[in-house]
XYZ file of C-alpha atoms in Angstrom:
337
model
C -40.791 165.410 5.279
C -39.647 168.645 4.014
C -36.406 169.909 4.861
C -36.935 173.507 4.377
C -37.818 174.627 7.646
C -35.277 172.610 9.380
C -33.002 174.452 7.772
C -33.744 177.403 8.165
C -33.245 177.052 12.080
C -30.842 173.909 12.380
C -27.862 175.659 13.810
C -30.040 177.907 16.045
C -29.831 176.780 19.867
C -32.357 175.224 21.745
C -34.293 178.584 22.422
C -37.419 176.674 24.862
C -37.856 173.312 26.204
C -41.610 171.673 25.124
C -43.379 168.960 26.811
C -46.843 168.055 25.135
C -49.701 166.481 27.463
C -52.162 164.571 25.451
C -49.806 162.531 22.826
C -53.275 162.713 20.470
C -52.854 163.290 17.022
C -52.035 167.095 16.984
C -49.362 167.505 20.090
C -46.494 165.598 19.043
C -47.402 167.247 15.560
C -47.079 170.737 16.867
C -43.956 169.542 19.199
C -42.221 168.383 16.161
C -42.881 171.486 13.942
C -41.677 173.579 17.130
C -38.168 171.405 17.361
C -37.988 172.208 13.120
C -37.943 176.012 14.490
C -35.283 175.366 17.475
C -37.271 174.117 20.388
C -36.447 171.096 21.884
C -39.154 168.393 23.122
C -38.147 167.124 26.507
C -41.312 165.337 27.916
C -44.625 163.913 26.683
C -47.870 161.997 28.266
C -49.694 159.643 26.626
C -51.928 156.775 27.843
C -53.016 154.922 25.030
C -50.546 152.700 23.037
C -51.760 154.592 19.835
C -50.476 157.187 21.916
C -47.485 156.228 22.662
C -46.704 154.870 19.209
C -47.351 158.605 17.450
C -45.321 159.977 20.476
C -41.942 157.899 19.665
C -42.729 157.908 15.957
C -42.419 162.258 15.552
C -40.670 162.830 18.868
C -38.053 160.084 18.923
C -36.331 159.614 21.940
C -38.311 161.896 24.409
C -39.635 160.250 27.201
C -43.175 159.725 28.082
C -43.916 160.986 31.385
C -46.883 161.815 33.955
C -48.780 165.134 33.309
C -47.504 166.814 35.892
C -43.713 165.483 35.286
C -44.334 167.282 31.580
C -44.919 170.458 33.258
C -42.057 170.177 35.978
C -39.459 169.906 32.701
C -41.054 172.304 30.054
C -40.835 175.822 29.803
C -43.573 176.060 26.741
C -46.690 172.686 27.640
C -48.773 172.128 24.647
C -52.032 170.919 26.304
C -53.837 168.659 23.488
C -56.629 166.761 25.006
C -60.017 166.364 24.004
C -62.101 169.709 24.345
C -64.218 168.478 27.249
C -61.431 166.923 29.571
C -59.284 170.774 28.660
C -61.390 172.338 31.620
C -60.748 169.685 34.604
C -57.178 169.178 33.339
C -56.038 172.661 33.808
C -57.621 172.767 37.404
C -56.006 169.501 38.459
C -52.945 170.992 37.106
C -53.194 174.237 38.958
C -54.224 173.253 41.958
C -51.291 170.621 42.716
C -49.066 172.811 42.075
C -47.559 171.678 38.436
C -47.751 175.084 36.818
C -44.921 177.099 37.309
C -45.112 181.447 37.316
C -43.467 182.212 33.936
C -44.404 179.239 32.227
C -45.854 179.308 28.807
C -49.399 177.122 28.604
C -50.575 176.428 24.984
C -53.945 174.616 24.512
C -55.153 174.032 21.156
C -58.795 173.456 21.534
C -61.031 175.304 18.783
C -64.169 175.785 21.377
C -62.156 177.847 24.477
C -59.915 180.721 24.453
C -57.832 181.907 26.619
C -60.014 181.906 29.734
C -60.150 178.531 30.262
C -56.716 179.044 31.346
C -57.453 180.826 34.401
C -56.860 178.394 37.137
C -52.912 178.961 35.481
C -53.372 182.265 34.993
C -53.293 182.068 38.872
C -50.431 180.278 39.431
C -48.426 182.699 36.857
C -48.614 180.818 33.968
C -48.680 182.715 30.296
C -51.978 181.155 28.721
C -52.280 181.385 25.275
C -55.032 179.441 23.181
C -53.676 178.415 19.360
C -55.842 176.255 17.731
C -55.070 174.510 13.863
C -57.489 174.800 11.146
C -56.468 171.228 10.056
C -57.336 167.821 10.025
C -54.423 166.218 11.624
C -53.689 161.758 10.812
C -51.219 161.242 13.772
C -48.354 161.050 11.082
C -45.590 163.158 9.843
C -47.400 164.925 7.164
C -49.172 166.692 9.474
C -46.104 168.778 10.011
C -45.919 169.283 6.263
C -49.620 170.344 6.049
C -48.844 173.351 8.675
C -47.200 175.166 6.140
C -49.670 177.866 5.691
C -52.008 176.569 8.065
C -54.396 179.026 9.507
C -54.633 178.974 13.364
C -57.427 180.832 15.408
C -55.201 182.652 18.253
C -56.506 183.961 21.222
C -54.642 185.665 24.183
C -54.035 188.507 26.743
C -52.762 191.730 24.777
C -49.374 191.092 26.651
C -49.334 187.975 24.978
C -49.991 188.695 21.482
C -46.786 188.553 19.969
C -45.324 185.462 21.398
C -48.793 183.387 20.313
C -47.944 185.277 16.978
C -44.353 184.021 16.723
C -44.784 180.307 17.862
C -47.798 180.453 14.913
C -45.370 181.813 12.472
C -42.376 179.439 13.769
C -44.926 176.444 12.872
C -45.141 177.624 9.333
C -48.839 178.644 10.220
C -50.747 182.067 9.910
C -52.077 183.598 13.084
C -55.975 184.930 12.604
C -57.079 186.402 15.922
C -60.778 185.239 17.622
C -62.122 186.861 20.424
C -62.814 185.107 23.277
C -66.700 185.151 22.632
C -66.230 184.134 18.947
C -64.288 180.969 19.660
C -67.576 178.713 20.205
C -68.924 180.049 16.849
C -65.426 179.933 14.799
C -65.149 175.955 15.657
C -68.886 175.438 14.547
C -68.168 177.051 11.237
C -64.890 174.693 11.025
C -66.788 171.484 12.016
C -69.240 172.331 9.698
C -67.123 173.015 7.149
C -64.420 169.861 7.785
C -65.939 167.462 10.006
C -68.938 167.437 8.006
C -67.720 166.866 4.856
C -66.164 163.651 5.524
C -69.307 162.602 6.683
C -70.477 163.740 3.697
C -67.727 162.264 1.259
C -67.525 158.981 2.817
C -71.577 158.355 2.625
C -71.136 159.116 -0.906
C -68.685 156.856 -1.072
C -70.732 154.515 0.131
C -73.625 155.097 -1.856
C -70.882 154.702 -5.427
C -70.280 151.739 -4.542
C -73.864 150.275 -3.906
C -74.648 151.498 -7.236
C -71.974 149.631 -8.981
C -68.843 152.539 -9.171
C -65.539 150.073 -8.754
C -63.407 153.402 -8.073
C -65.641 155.969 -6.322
C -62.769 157.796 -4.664
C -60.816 158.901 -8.009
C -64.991 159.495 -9.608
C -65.448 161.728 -6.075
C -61.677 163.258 -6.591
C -61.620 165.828 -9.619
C -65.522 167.050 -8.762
C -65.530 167.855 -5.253
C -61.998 169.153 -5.831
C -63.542 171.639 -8.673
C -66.226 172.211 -5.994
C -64.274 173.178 -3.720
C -62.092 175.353 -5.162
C -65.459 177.069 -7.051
C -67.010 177.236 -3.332
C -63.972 178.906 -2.021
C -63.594 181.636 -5.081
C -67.559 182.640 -5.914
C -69.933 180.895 -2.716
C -72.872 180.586 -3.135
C -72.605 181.495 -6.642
C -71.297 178.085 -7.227
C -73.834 176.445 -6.591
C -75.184 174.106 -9.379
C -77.168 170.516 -8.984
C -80.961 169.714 -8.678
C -81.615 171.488 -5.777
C -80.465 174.975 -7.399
C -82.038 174.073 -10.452
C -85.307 173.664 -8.926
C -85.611 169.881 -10.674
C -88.150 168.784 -7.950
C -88.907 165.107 -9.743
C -84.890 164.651 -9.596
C -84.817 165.150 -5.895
C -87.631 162.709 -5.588
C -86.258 160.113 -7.620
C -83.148 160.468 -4.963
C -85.237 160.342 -1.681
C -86.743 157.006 -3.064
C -83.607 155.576 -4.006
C -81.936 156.526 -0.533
C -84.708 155.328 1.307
C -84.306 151.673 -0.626
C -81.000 151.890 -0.098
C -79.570 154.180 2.790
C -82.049 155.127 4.700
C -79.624 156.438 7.533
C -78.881 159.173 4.914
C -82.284 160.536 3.941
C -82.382 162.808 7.089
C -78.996 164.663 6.263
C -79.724 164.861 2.441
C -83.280 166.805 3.096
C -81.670 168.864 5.659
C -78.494 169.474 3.263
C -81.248 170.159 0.276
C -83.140 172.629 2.064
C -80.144 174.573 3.236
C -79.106 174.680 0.012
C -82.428 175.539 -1.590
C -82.555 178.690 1.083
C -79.358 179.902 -0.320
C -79.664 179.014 -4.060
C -83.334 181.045 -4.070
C -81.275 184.157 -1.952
C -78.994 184.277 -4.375
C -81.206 184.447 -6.777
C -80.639 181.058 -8.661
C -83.491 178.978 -7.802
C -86.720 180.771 -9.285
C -89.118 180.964 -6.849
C -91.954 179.609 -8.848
C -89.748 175.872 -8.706
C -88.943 176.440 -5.455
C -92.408 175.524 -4.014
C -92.065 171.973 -5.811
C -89.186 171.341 -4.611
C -89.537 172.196 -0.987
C -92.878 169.875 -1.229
C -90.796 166.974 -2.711
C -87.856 167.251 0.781
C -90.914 167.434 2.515
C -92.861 164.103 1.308
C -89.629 162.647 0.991
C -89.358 162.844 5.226
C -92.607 160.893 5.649
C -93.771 157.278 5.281
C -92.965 155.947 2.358
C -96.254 155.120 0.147
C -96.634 150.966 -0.493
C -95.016 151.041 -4.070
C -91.640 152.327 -2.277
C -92.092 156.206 -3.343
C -93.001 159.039 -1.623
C -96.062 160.356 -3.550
C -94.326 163.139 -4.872
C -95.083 163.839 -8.927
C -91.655 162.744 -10.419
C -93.254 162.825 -14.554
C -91.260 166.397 -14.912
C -87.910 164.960 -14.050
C -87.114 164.486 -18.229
C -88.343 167.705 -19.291
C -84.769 169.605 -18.284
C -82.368 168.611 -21.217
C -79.376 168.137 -19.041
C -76.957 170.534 -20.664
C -75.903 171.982 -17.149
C -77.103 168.804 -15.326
C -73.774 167.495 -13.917
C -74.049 167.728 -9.975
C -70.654 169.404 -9.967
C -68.815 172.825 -10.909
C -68.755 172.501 -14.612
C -72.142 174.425 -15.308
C -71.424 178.255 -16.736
C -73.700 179.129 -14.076
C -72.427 181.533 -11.308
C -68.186 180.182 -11.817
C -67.240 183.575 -13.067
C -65.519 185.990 -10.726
């Protein structure tokens, strides 16, 4: 674990006392980076043993104690539970009494703000919604991986700066979301993250099947270029069959698939056709291919026809010579900035 940030606050006191409910993968993550910046982790729930093994494994030594027992020692709670119990939890909370006036209340769920605080609120808590943009494992490169992690903050005006300065103190970068943006900014980060490791690991899948030994260091160096091009140029980037318009390529797939992985066809037409949308947009699918293509996703979702195919004219899938063919980011094609 880096170093760095410990010591840039190691001989700084003990500023709040943090107790994390929810020992998941991102609480004792976050508690840790906070006791890097000076904080001090007194208390922590868990109820699985996976739990309780990532609690004592980046919190050392702090105990593991009932919700409500967190709450009665902390001045700062980091509430990390899954999205759906968040609601319930902070009402149970509130109305036994565990919330103290003064106390600071952190959830880090993506979907709510700060309102789903309010049964706190109440009871004179400070509620303050920071949520990660990162995939967390449990372990202690997570708190590495903050470093320059972008968190989606939401709070009362009166609250601004401190969510800003516990962001900062985690070696993240604060982005503010309104309270009414918050459902759509975590469906454009599972969409972007949650996704592609669906993605990534059913192509994975489908490397090995078709004889790749090694499919993780084949996958490595293109969806890395990909990613970075994505990032840079969008849609601009975009390169493969499906931009191309190469309609007897994408048929050739959709047959193999369906021998194959059937379970993936569905995702791979829908995938396709988003991407077709925004290649012809953008101007780099010609609309002439385009009608071809979009009949080829479109056989390619019905029966398949008694030979295995799906009826869709695949003769035209030589004539493109291939020069730009590679499914990745190495085409000249829309990588300039």
């Amino acid at each position: 674990m880096s170093t760095v940030h410990q010591q840039d606050h190691q001989d700084r006191p003990a500023r709040l006392t943090v107790g994390v409910v929810g020992a998941g993968r991102v609480g004792p993550a976050l508690a840790a980076s906070l006791q890097l910046a000076g904080h001090r982790p007194v208390a922590v729930s868990g109820v699985s043993d996976a739990s309780r093994r990532r609690a004592e494994a980046l919190l050392p030594g702090v105990p593991l104690v009932p919700p409500a027992e967190v709450l009665r020692r902390a001045d700062l709670v980091l509430l990390t539970v899954p999205d759906d119990v968040l609601p319930a939890l902070v009402t149970g909370l509130a109305e036994t009494g565990a919330v103290r006036p003064g106390q600071l209340l952190v959830h880090t769920s993506g979907r709510y703000g700060a309102k789903v605080l309010d049964p706190a609120l109440r009871a004179g808590a400070l509620p303050l919604a920071l949520h990660p943009a990162m995939t967390f494992t449990g372990t202690a490169v997570d708190v590495q991986r903050l470093a320059g992690c972008s968190f989606g903050v939401t709070a009362p005006e009166e609250l601004r700066l401190a969510a800003q300065a516990l962001v900062i103190e985690m070696g993240g970068e604060p982005e503010w979301i309104s309270e009414e943006n918050r459902p759509l900014y975590h469906a454009a980060l599972a969409l972007g993250a949650n996704h592609l490791v669906t993605l990534v690991a059913q192509a994975m899948e489908l490397l090995r099947t078709a004889g790749v030994e090694a499919p993780d260091r084949m996958l490595g160096p293109l969806l890395g270029a990909a990613l970075d091009n994505a990032l840079r140029s969008g849609d601009a980037a975009l390169t493969g069959p499906v931009a191309r318009g190469d309609a007897g390529t994408v048929a050739a797939h959709l047959v193999e698939l369906r021998k194959h992985a059937p379970a993936a066809v569905a995702g791979y037409v829908a995938m396709a056709r988003a991407t077709a949308d925004r290649a012809l947009a953008h101007g780099l699918l010609k609309p002439e291919l385009a009608e071809d293509l979009l009949g080829a996703l479109a056989d390619g979702t019905g029966p398949a026809a008694p030979d295995g195919t799906t009826g869709t004219k695949s003769d035209d899938s030589d004539d493109h010579d291939g020069t730009d063919g590679t499914d990745g980011p190495t085409g000249t094609e829309g990588n300039d900035r």
